[in-house]
Amino acid sequence: MSRAVSAAVDSAPERVPLHRWFAVAAVAMGTFAVVTSEQLPVGVLSSVGDVLHVSDGVAGLMVTVPGLVASATAPLLPVAIGRLDRRIVLLGLITLMVVANLLSAFAPSFAILLAARFLVGIAIGGFWALAAGIAVRMVPEKYVPQATAIAFGGATAANVLGIPAGTLIGELADWRVAFGVLGGLGLLVVVVLLLLLPNMPATEPVRLHTLGEQFGNPVVRAGVLVTFLLVSGHFAAFTFVSPILQSHSGIDKQVIGAALLAFGVAGIIGNFVTGAAGSRDIRATLITISTLLAMVLALVALVGGTPITGVALLLAWGAAFGGIPVGVQTWILRAAPDSTEAATALNTAMFNLAIALGALFGGLIADNVALTAVLWFGAALSTLAALAVWRTPATRP
């Protein structure tokens, strides 16, 4: 956000007009749609493989490809669009997502389906790079953590509602129907954004050198590192949460879905609690939830060997991780008020890369050490993240 825009926001009345919160909620709808689009193939993997005659391993490229593309798109798209109105860009990215999902629904071959998933990756990376910065421009600085929490809450809600719903549609009807319904949801999001989101001219165009300059900011530099540590640690363990709950905690396979739904609900709560706490002291809040995540992962390995303790710790795990995206993003936005898009783009790229690498490292550890070793790996990385935040100088409140 430029100084001129920042000053205008600071001078705005403390009471935020309702239509501004509706605009923030519209951005949250967009994050809900893109995250659901990114992760939907997880629930229909085998069905796609059976119909298009590829193995589950090859079908898994439907998740890997968009993740890698998003990690590259996030820092590059803000540079490519220059001064173009961000409202137009967001509408274009969601429209691209709609086209990609409809193409997926009618794909006659896996190659075409994979090309569609490539387009999804562009939409994901670009949307995430811009969404958080746009949400905070809707409200005075005092309300930035809450606006960020709402924007990121769409992603958490996707894990709780969108992905299970898409999977259920795929099971009851067909995986092509699931992609088609998601395309329809995208069209609805386009209409909502068109009606609620005001014009968003670029405050300052992002240049390649602007991205590099962000590493000179100690908080942005630490924030990107913390994102990598927390997200890769979480996904190293969470990728194997189902077998961990079954073999380690003794939870019946039939109730895993309900347990993961509870995990997602706890994540939504953690997201908004972090947003509220972050308005007072975001650095202390981030240290707390990073430490909590490390403790929970270690406790799952140590005392999570019963269904009761396993589920209880799963809920704590969800609450801790649910607050991490909004916590790190708020920390970074406060440290780089004049370069929100550049700083957010770098963080988004690292987030997507960390998902891919976390799952990869987790698989190697689970196969070559032990299943519960992924929990200790995640706990170690989370501890390092807490130390990284603690060692980074505090920013202005």
C-alpha atoms as one frame of an Amber mdcrd trajectory, in Angstrom:
protein
   0.000   0.000   0.000   1.482   3.409  -0.916   1.957   6.085   1.738  -0.800
   8.170   0.156  -3.271   5.318   0.317  -2.063   4.401   3.815  -2.636   7.968
   5.005  -6.112   7.982   3.485  -6.937   4.733   5.225  -5.551   5.948   8.560
  -7.721   9.069   8.359 -10.840   7.032   7.614 -13.454   6.782  10.355 -13.079
   3.885  12.771 -16.495   2.572  11.790 -16.124   0.590   8.574 -19.062   0.807
   6.136 -20.896  -2.476   5.785 -20.336  -2.622   2.027 -16.585  -2.703   2.682
 -16.933  -5.853   4.803 -19.099  -7.360   2.053 -16.264  -6.686  -0.390 -13.813
  -8.453   1.946 -16.281 -11.360   2.162 -16.377 -11.474  -1.647 -12.592 -11.925
  -1.672 -13.065 -14.741   0.860 -15.474 -16.405  -1.565 -12.726 -16.229  -4.166
 -10.205 -17.894  -1.864 -12.792 -20.568  -1.071 -13.207 -21.290  -4.790  -9.501
 -21.390  -5.687  -8.517 -23.603  -2.733 -11.371 -26.001  -3.468 -10.257 -26.062
  -7.096  -6.653 -26.751  -6.097  -7.413 -29.677  -3.784 -10.538 -31.261  -5.309
  -8.515 -33.908  -7.247  -7.407 -35.444  -3.921 -10.923 -36.764  -3.385 -11.477
 -38.026  -6.954  -7.977 -39.266  -7.740  -8.791 -42.951  -8.222 -11.966 -42.217
 -10.191 -10.074 -40.026 -12.645  -7.359 -42.667 -12.991  -9.899 -45.402 -13.727
 -11.708 -43.402 -16.413  -8.631 -41.910 -18.104  -6.514 -45.058 -17.670  -3.632
 -43.706 -15.582  -2.202 -44.902 -12.272  -2.906 -43.147  -8.973   0.683 -41.915
  -8.971   0.282 -40.285 -12.374  -3.156 -38.942 -11.428  -1.467 -37.252  -8.468
   0.076 -34.834 -10.963  -3.320 -33.086 -10.899  -2.273 -31.758  -7.461   1.466
 -31.402  -8.031   1.286 -29.418 -11.281  -0.957 -26.558 -10.098   1.035 -26.286
  -6.858   4.323 -25.824  -8.694   2.764 -23.474 -11.258   1.227 -21.385  -8.452
   4.591 -21.067  -6.717   6.034 -19.596  -9.933   2.996 -17.477 -10.842   2.633
 -15.769  -7.456   5.782 -13.617  -7.707   5.672 -13.118 -11.482   2.049 -12.131
 -12.118   2.120  -8.897 -10.034   5.122  -7.845 -12.149   3.402  -8.766 -15.424
   0.155  -6.873 -14.760   1.874  -3.559 -13.986  -0.682  -0.850 -13.160  -3.728
  -2.818 -14.325  -6.746  -2.448 -12.011  -6.592  -5.281  -9.465 -10.366  -5.775
  -9.612 -10.081  -6.596 -13.316  -7.197  -8.982 -12.634  -9.068 -10.862  -9.903
 -12.116 -11.211 -12.153  -9.873 -12.497 -14.936  -8.185 -15.036 -12.677 -11.474
 -16.440 -11.368 -12.777 -16.596 -14.940  -9.650 -18.554 -15.886 -10.391 -20.931
 -13.025 -13.952 -21.389 -14.340 -12.660 -22.201 -17.833 -10.096 -24.629 -16.409
 -12.671 -26.523 -14.338 -15.108 -26.768 -17.230 -12.263 -28.011 -19.430 -11.468
 -30.582 -16.727 -15.090 -31.712 -16.665 -15.088 -32.428 -20.419 -11.454 -33.526
 -20.809 -11.252 -36.501 -23.214  -7.729 -37.416 -22.107  -5.445 -37.044 -19.120
  -3.114 -34.773 -21.098  -5.909 -32.232 -21.618  -6.951 -32.569 -17.986  -3.380
 -31.851 -16.910  -3.297 -28.787 -19.192  -6.449 -27.568 -17.452  -4.777 -28.080
 -14.077  -1.859 -25.954 -15.343  -4.343 -23.110 -15.880  -5.708 -23.663 -12.378
  -2.178 -23.150 -11.044  -1.951 -19.755 -12.752  -5.279 -18.716 -11.218  -4.288
 -19.916  -7.747  -0.896 -18.225  -7.653  -2.164 -14.948  -9.081  -5.268 -14.772
  -6.896  -3.373 -15.478  -3.663  -0.694 -12.934  -4.549  -3.290 -10.159  -4.838
  -6.188 -11.156  -2.579  -4.726 -10.363   0.843  -3.434  -6.973  -0.274  -6.818
  -6.087  -1.737  -8.712  -7.168   1.393  -6.685  -4.879   3.660  -7.285  -1.908
   1.364 -10.963  -2.171   2.230 -10.539  -1.241   5.914  -8.564   1.101   8.213
  -5.277  -0.229   9.556  -6.859  -1.090  12.907  -9.007  -3.724  11.179  -6.320
  -5.251   8.943  -5.954  -8.471  11.012  -9.727  -9.056  10.926  -9.911  -8.384
   7.177  -6.985 -10.718   6.571  -8.640 -13.372   8.752 -11.844 -13.148   6.707
  -9.949 -13.371   3.400  -7.952 -16.383   4.584 -11.020 -17.865   6.261 -12.284
 -18.715   2.783  -9.343 -21.083   2.369  -9.993 -22.785   5.699 -13.689 -23.078
   4.894 -12.751 -24.755   1.606 -10.984 -27.501   3.529 -13.989 -27.929   5.827
 -16.834 -27.648   3.319 -15.668 -27.259  -0.269 -13.308 -30.194  -0.628 -15.502
 -32.754   1.224 -18.549 -31.547  -0.734 -16.711 -31.875  -4.044 -15.526 -35.337
  -3.075 -19.073 -36.348  -2.121 -20.423 -35.110  -5.463 -17.752 -37.139  -7.213
 -18.740 -40.248  -5.250 -22.506 -39.844  -5.730 -22.444 -38.701  -9.350 -19.162
 -38.521 -11.273 -15.826 -36.720 -11.011 -16.720 -34.764 -14.147 -19.847 -33.465
 -12.406 -17.711 -32.365  -9.433 -15.470 -30.268 -11.697 -18.530 -28.881 -13.487
 -20.188 -27.826 -10.215 -16.947 -26.127  -9.184 -16.984 -24.235 -12.475 -20.512
 -23.075 -11.675 -19.375 -21.912  -8.246 -16.628 -19.925  -9.948 -19.199 -18.168
 -12.129 -21.106 -17.180  -8.985 -17.906 -15.777  -7.482 -17.299 -13.722 -10.637
 -20.761 -12.161 -10.290 -20.275 -11.437  -6.573 -16.864  -9.840  -7.121 -18.265
  -7.823 -10.017 -21.048  -6.446  -7.811 -19.188  -5.894  -4.532 -15.549  -5.184
  -5.272 -14.784  -1.529  -6.068 -12.203  -0.413  -8.589  -8.715  -1.158  -7.263
  -6.094   0.819  -9.177  -2.517  -0.267  -8.533  -0.926   1.752  -5.737   2.537
   1.092  -7.145   3.506  -1.325  -9.933   5.556  -4.314  -8.820   8.944  -4.609
 -10.514  11.329  -7.536 -10.429  13.740  -5.501  -8.330  10.852  -4.778  -5.908
  10.579  -8.487  -5.218  14.296  -8.702  -4.493  14.175  -5.633  -2.271  11.725
  -7.379   0.054  14.517  -9.616   1.303  16.133  -6.496   2.729  13.183  -6.193
   5.113  14.021  -8.425   8.123  10.376  -9.205   8.896   9.484 -10.110   5.304
  12.617 -12.231   5.098  11.767 -13.953   8.380   8.102 -14.264   7.410   8.913
 -16.130   4.194  11.231 -18.440   6.152   8.588 -19.004   8.844   6.001 -19.825
   6.180   8.329 -22.430   4.699   9.090 -24.009   8.085   5.508 -24.108   9.373
   3.765 -25.116   6.150   6.304 -27.764   5.125   6.352 -29.147   8.684   2.565
 -29.267   8.826   2.126 -30.939   5.446   4.928 -33.419   6.086   2.758 -34.744
   8.917  -0.766 -33.896   7.717  -0.310 -35.684   4.399  -0.273 -38.887   6.476
  -2.863 -37.889   9.062  -5.291 -40.640   8.028  -2.865 -43.559   8.486  -1.523
 -41.928  11.671  -5.005 -41.731  13.179  -5.748 -45.310  12.193  -2.502 -47.112
  13.052  -1.222 -44.909  15.872  -4.402 -43.624  17.551  -6.574 -46.641  16.813
  -9.375 -44.637  15.211 -11.722 -46.593  12.962 -11.439 -45.802   9.266 -15.164
 -45.004   9.084 -14.831 -41.997  11.414 -11.705 -40.465   9.864 -13.845 -38.196
   7.695 -15.731 -36.844  10.699 -12.456 -36.334  12.581 -10.987 -34.354   9.682
 -14.158 -32.282   9.465 -13.692 -31.424  13.146 -10.054 -30.571  12.355 -11.261
 -28.094   9.735 -13.809 -26.489  12.071 -11.074 -26.045  14.674  -8.952 -24.463
  11.942 -11.652 -21.873  11.201 -11.815 -21.002  14.901  -8.022 -20.730  15.068
  -8.029 -18.478  12.010 -10.368 -15.915  13.548  -8.892 -16.110  17.056  -5.485
 -15.339  15.536  -6.970 -12.443  13.584  -8.387 -10.947  16.794  -5.250 -11.576
  18.854  -3.022 -10.293  16.068  -4.609  -6.857  16.250  -2.992  -6.509  19.689
   0.415  -8.217  19.289   0.927 -10.175  16.099   4.508 -11.207  16.906   3.594
 -12.735  20.273   0.559 -14.378  18.692   2.696 -15.960  15.972   5.239 -17.253
  18.484   2.388 -18.751  20.525   0.702 -20.620  17.686   4.031 -21.845  16.255
   4.988 -23.202  19.678   1.535 -24.716  20.096   1.812 -26.500  16.744   5.222
 -27.919  17.711   3.889 -29.126  21.077   0.774 -30.696  19.571   2.688 -32.620
  16.909   5.094 -33.965  19.542   2.202 -34.886  21.852   0.434 -36.802  19.075
   3.561 -38.948  18.797   3.953 -39.291  22.575   0.436 -39.633  23.995  -1.847
 -39.735  20.952  -2.041 -43.527  20.990  -5.725 -43.721  21.949  -8.834 -42.574
  20.052  -9.682 -39.981  22.736  -6.244 -38.377  22.912  -5.817 -38.695  19.151
  -9.005 -36.758  18.389  -8.400 -34.175  21.137  -4.908 -33.443  19.836  -6.193
 -33.374  16.245  -8.534 -30.530  17.235  -5.659 -28.629  18.849  -3.596 -29.258
  15.723  -6.336 -27.769  13.556  -6.693 -24.690  15.770  -2.935 -24.063  15.759
  -2.407 -24.433  12.029  -5.623 -22.573  11.205  -4.095 -19.399  12.601  -0.749
 -19.653  10.845  -1.569 -18.306   7.334  -3.361 -15.230   8.672  -0.728 -14.756
  11.391   2.270 -14.754   9.053   0.459 -12.683   6.427  -0.555 -10.021   8.961
   3.021  -9.866  10.276   4.377  -9.358   6.764   1.745  -6.785   5.747   2.497
  -4.653   8.784   6.205  -4.753   8.032   5.808  -3.838   4.344   2.861  -1.395
   4.098   4.266   0.145   0.913   4.919  -3.184  -0.856   1.984  -5.395   0.062
   1.702  -7.080  -3.331   5.406  -7.867  -3.662   5.708  -9.178  -0.103   2.493
 -11.204  -0.386   3.604 -12.649  -3.738   6.842 -13.954  -2.224   4.981 -15.442
   0.731   2.418 -17.084  -1.558   5.147 -18.616  -3.702   6.851 -20.037  -0.618
   3.534 -21.346   0.760   2.821 -23.391  -2.359   6.398 -24.617  -2.643   6.341
 -25.650   1.025   3.203 -27.751   0.467   4.914 -29.719  -2.303   8.236 -30.130
  -0.489   6.611 -30.904   2.852   4.623 -33.759   1.366   7.726 -35.015  -0.449
   9.934 -34.995   2.669   7.145 -36.498   4.735   6.829 -39.385   2.307  10.546
 -40.079   2.408  10.562 -40.054   6.221   7.446 -42.220   6.514   8.848 -44.796
   4.098  12.418 -44.899   5.416  12.110 -44.128   9.160   8.651 -44.512  10.690
   5.159 -43.132  10.214   5.219 -41.213  13.509   8.626 -39.742  12.612   6.829
 -37.248  10.378   5.255 -35.800  13.539   8.684 -35.199  15.099   9.900 -33.680
  11.836   6.962 -31.273  11.790   7.476 -30.425  15.474  11.158 -29.647  14.869
  10.407 -27.304  11.952   7.648 -25.570  13.939  10.056 -25.005  16.831  12.579
 -23.448  14.453   9.793 -21.188  13.135   8.945 -19.968  16.652  12.636 -19.202
  17.259  12.851 -17.328  13.943   9.939 -15.072  14.926  11.369 -14.535  18.417
  14.767 -13.493  17.029  13.242 -11.026  14.552  12.843  -7.427  15.810   9.296
  -6.330  16.586   7.515  -4.130  14.072   5.253  -1.202  14.796   1.943  -2.234
  16.448
